[in-house]
Amino acid sequence: MKQSIKAIAFDVFGTVVDWHGGIRAEAAALAGRHGINGDWARFANDWRAGYPVAMNRVRNGELDWTRIDGLHRIILEQVAADHGLGDLPPAELDELNRAWHRLPAWPDTVEGLSRLKRDYTITTLSNGNFSLLTDMAKHTGLPWDCIISAELFHHYKPDPETYLGCADLLGIEPQELMLAACHPEDLRAARQHGLRTAYIERPHEHGEKARWPEVEKGEFDIVATDIVDLGRQMS
Amino acid sequence: MKQSIKAIAFDVFGTVVDWHGGIRAEAAALAGRHGINGDWARFANDWRAGYPVAMNRVRNGELDWTRIDGLHRIILEQVAADHGLGDLPPAELDELNRAWHRLPAWPDTVEGLSRLKRDYTITTLSNGNFSLLTDMAKHTGLPWDCIISAELFHHYKPDPETYLGCADLLGIEPQELMLAACHPEDLRAARQHGLRTAYIERPHEHGEKARWPEVEKGEFDIVATDIVDLGRQMS
């Protein structure tokens, strides 16, 4: 199988970067400056929980195409109010919204990607917008060969346009492209459209309490404990 | 002016890589393997000369959207025949067509881009297709932050969609984006749509005999002798 793979596309939020840790830390720092107490781990999870709902409003046509930056900002209005940040100046909430552009990598990410880059084209395939992913790569030192975002297709994953559009832009067949992700439903959609799949375990995506999504044995081509492990299995 | 620039987009063929030298060398090597003599510098120029003509057929709607890979291959049919390569197996001409994916950088390119990358987001803004630019970056070691191609807009430069679309994807205003190119007409179009401009001198773009395009004094924000010089002026 390895020999037929030319490129590996990565889901980003959760798979490559620790959105939970990054958002929690930035929210805590902002709240601290204003003397506001709260549960910033829950704040991070609440903000993230609004995201599939907002994307589905785009996917079903209720909202026109809107970048994740815009969706995040809409969700933040309510979540900030719920957590006592609703009265902060809008410019400070705008800046908090940009925390998604500078999320920290997991400890294995840069080493794993650098190793995979030697043998494969490595790209993002994320619902994050193009500038968010570009800023994050620069800030966090992610060595992508290119940035591919749902924004390029005006379709969010798991719409088929994203998986097939990614292969098409790379000039390869769907079966020559592998999606690496910690979200089984993303991988299942990719597989349905002919991509190969690598499931990356990220039990702490939502915080310290481990959550293991349900995955059946043999469901994906590769199961890896992290991106370094994926690099080892793919080399 | 420097302080207001957030990203620099580069024209690629001629500005960043030496298409003339690369194509001439690959054509000469292929012809040599088949014992065919010819003028491969002229071959390179003839192939390249078909390119604006073919793009204009797309721009005026005569041809549906077609990637540069496809346009190059159409043009190659005639140019190969004119230069005695018309009877080569199609697979060998396909492989020659991919020479555009592995063009050599100018000697100053990687150093200059690496320096600019410290202070700016650096991207391609080329009529080359996305996979061509991605392959080239990997092959030639070009340290782009992201790959932006006319293919993403289904419009070729100098259509406004390319310059404005590039700024939009990067999440910045047109006046925060600088186009760096060795082609004055590309820069003039960019300027017309609000971008800042850097003219890079590449007198040997078309081969050993120097050609200096006509540029008026003060026409562009910056005139640089190469990309290292641009890095010096922009730091």
Coordinates of C-alpha atoms in Angstrom, one line a residue, chain A residues 15-224:
Chain A
T15 CA -4.8 15.8 14.7
V16 CA -1.8 18.2 14.2
V17 CA -2.4 20.9 16.8
D18 CA -3.8 21.0 20.3
W19 CA -6.8 23.4 19.9
H20 CA -8.0 22.6 23.4
G21 CA -4.8 23.5 25.1
G22 CA -4.2 26.5 22.9
I23 CA -7.7 28.0 23.3
R24 CA -7.8 27.3 27.0
A25 CA -4.5 29.1 27.6
E26 CA -5.4 32.1 25.6
A27 CA -8.8 32.5 27.1
A28 CA -7.3 32.1 30.6
A29 CA -4.7 34.7 29.9
L30 CA -7.2 37.2 28.5
A31 CA -9.6 36.6 31.4
G32 CA -6.7 36.9 33.9
R33 CA -5.9 40.4 32.5
H34 CA -9.4 41.4 33.3
G35 CA -9.6 39.7 36.7
I36 CA -12.3 37.3 35.4
N37 CA -12.5 33.7 36.8
G38 CA -13.8 30.8 34.9
D39 CA -13.4 27.2 33.6
W40 CA -11.4 27.8 30.5
A41 CA -11.1 24.1 29.6
R42 CA -14.9 24.1 29.4
F43 CA -14.8 27.4 27.5
A44 CA -12.6 25.8 24.9
N45 CA -14.9 22.8 24.6
D46 CA -18.0 25.0 24.3
W47 CA -16.4 27.1 21.6
R48 CA -15.4 24.0 19.6
A49 CA -18.8 22.4 20.1
G50 CA -20.4 25.2 18.1
Y51 CA -18.2 24.5 15.1
P52 CA -19.8 21.5 13.5
V53 CA -23.2 23.1 14.0
A54 CA -22.1 26.3 12.3
M55 CA -20.5 24.3 9.4
N56 CA -23.6 22.3 8.9
R57 CA -25.5 25.6 8.4
V58 CA -23.1 26.3 5.5
R59 CA -23.3 22.7 4.2
N60 CA -27.1 22.7 4.1
G61 CA -27.2 26.1 2.5
E62 CA -28.7 28.0 5.4
L63 CA -25.6 30.2 5.5
D64 CA -23.7 31.4 2.5
W65 CA -20.1 30.3 2.3
T66 CA -18.4 31.6 5.5
R67 CA -14.8 31.1 6.5
I68 CA -14.0 29.4 9.8
D69 CA -12.7 32.7 11.1
G70 CA -16.2 34.1 10.6
L71 CA -17.9 31.0 12.1
H72 CA -15.6 31.1 15.1
R73 CA -16.4 34.7 15.7
I74 CA -20.2 34.1 15.5
I75 CA -20.0 31.3 18.0
L76 CA -17.7 33.3 20.2
E77 CA -20.4 35.9 20.8
Q78 CA -22.5 33.4 22.7
V79 CA -19.7 31.4 24.4
A80 CA -18.0 34.6 25.6
A81 CA -21.3 35.8 27.2
D82 CA -21.8 32.3 28.8
H83 CA -18.4 32.5 30.4
G84 CA -18.4 36.0 31.6
L85 CA -16.3 37.5 28.8
G86 CA -19.3 39.1 27.0
D87 CA -18.5 42.6 28.1
L88 CA -14.9 42.7 26.8
P89 CA -14.1 45.1 24.0
P90 CA -14.9 43.6 20.6
A91 CA -11.2 44.1 19.5
E92 CA -10.1 41.8 22.4
L93 CA -12.5 39.2 21.3
D94 CA -11.3 39.6 17.7
E95 CA -7.8 38.9 19.0
L96 CA -9.0 35.9 20.9
N97 CA -10.6 34.7 17.7
R98 CA -7.2 34.7 16.1
A99 CA -5.9 32.2 18.7
W100 CA -7.0 29.6 16.2
H101 CA -4.2 30.9 13.9
R102 CA -1.5 30.2 16.5
L103 CA -2.5 26.9 18.1
P104 CA 0.4 24.8 19.5
A105 CA 1.5 21.6 17.8
W106 CA 1.4 18.3 19.6
P107 CA 5.0 17.3 20.8
D108 CA 5.3 14.7 18.0
T109 CA 3.9 16.8 15.1
V110 CA 7.0 18.6 13.7
E111 CA 9.3 15.6 13.9
G112 CA 6.7 13.3 12.4
L113 CA 5.8 15.7 9.5
S114 CA 9.5 16.4 8.8
R115 CA 10.1 12.7 8.4
L116 CA 7.0 12.1 6.2
K117 CA 8.0 15.1 4.0
R118 CA 11.1 13.2 2.9
D119 CA 9.0 10.6 1.1
Y120 CA 5.6 12.2 0.5
T121 CA 4.0 15.4 -0.4
I122 CA 2.4 16.6 2.9
T123 CA -0.5 19.0 2.9
T124 CA -3.2 20.2 5.2
L125 CA -6.8 19.2 4.3
S126 CA -8.7 21.2 6.9
N127 CA -11.9 23.1 7.3
G128 CA -9.7 26.0 8.7
N129 CA -9.5 28.8 6.2
F130 CA -6.4 29.3 4.0
S131 CA -5.0 32.3 5.9
L132 CA -5.6 30.6 9.3
L133 CA -3.6 27.5 8.1
T134 CA -0.9 29.6 6.6
D135 CA -0.5 31.7 9.7
M136 CA -0.4 28.6 11.9
A137 CA 2.2 26.9 9.8
K138 CA 4.4 30.0 10.0
H139 CA 3.8 30.5 13.8
T140 CA 4.2 26.9 14.8
G141 CA 6.8 25.8 12.3
L142 CA 4.7 23.2 10.4
P143 CA 6.7 22.1 7.3
W144 CA 3.8 21.6 4.8
D145 CA 4.6 21.3 1.1
C146 CA 1.4 23.3 0.5
I147 CA -1.8 24.5 2.2
I148 CA -5.1 23.0 1.1
S149 CA -8.2 24.2 2.8
A150 CA -12.0 23.6 2.4
E151 CA -12.1 27.3 1.5
L152 CA -10.5 26.4 -1.9
F153 CA -13.6 24.3 -2.7
H154 CA -16.2 26.3 -0.8
H155 CA -17.3 23.0 0.7
Y156 CA -16.6 21.8 4.2
K157 CA -15.5 18.2 5.0
P158 CA -17.1 15.7 4.9
D159 CA -18.4 17.0 1.5
P160 CA -16.8 14.9 -1.3
E161 CA -15.6 18.0 -3.1
T162 CA -12.9 18.4 -0.4
Y163 CA -11.3 14.9 -0.6
L164 CA -11.6 14.7 -4.4
G165 CA -10.6 18.3 -4.8
C166 CA -7.5 17.8 -2.8
A167 CA -6.4 14.9 -5.0
D168 CA -7.2 16.8 -8.1
L169 CA -5.2 19.9 -7.1
L170 CA -2.2 17.6 -6.3
G171 CA -2.6 16.0 -9.7
I172 CA -3.0 12.5 -8.3
E173 CA -5.7 9.8 -8.1
P174 CA -7.8 9.5 -4.9
Q175 CA -6.2 6.2 -4.1
E176 CA -2.7 7.8 -4.2
L177 CA -3.8 10.2 -1.4
M178 CA -4.0 9.3 2.3
L179 CA -5.9 11.3 4.8
A180 CA -4.5 11.3 8.3
A181 CA -7.0 12.3 11.0
C182 CA -8.0 11.7 14.6
H183 CA -11.7 11.8 13.7
P184 CA -13.1 8.5 12.4
E185 CA -16.0 10.2 10.6
D186 CA -13.6 12.3 8.5
L187 CA -11.7 9.1 7.6
R188 CA -14.8 7.2 6.8
A189 CA -15.9 9.9 4.3
A190 CA -12.4 10.0 2.8
R191 CA -12.4 6.2 2.4
Q192 CA -15.8 6.3 0.7
H193 CA -14.3 8.5 -2.0
G194 CA -11.4 6.3 -2.6
L195 CA -8.7 7.8 -0.3
R196 CA -6.4 5.7 1.9
T197 CA -6.7 6.4 5.6
A198 CA -4.5 6.7 8.7
Y199 CA -6.2 7.1 12.0
I200 CA -4.1 9.1 14.5
E201 CA -5.0 8.5 18.2
R202 CA -5.4 11.8 20.1
P203 CA -7.2 10.8 23.3
H204 CA -6.6 14.2 24.8
E205 CA -8.0 16.2 22.0
H206 CA -10.8 17.5 24.3
G207 CA -8.6 17.9 27.3
E208 CA -7.0 15.9 30.1
K209 CA -9.8 13.3 30.4
A210 CA -9.1 10.8 27.7
R211 CA -11.8 10.1 25.1
W212 CA -11.3 7.3 22.6
P213 CA -13.6 7.5 19.6
E214 CA -15.1 4.1 18.5
V215 CA -13.1 2.6 15.7
E216 CA -13.4 -0.9 14.4
K217 CA -10.4 -3.1 14.0
G218 CA -9.2 -3.0 10.4
E219 CA -11.5 -0.1 9.5
F220 CA -8.5 2.1 8.4
D221 CA -5.3 1.3 6.5
I222 CA -3.2 2.5 9.4
V223 CA -3.7 3.2 13.1
A224 CA -0.9 5.3 14.6

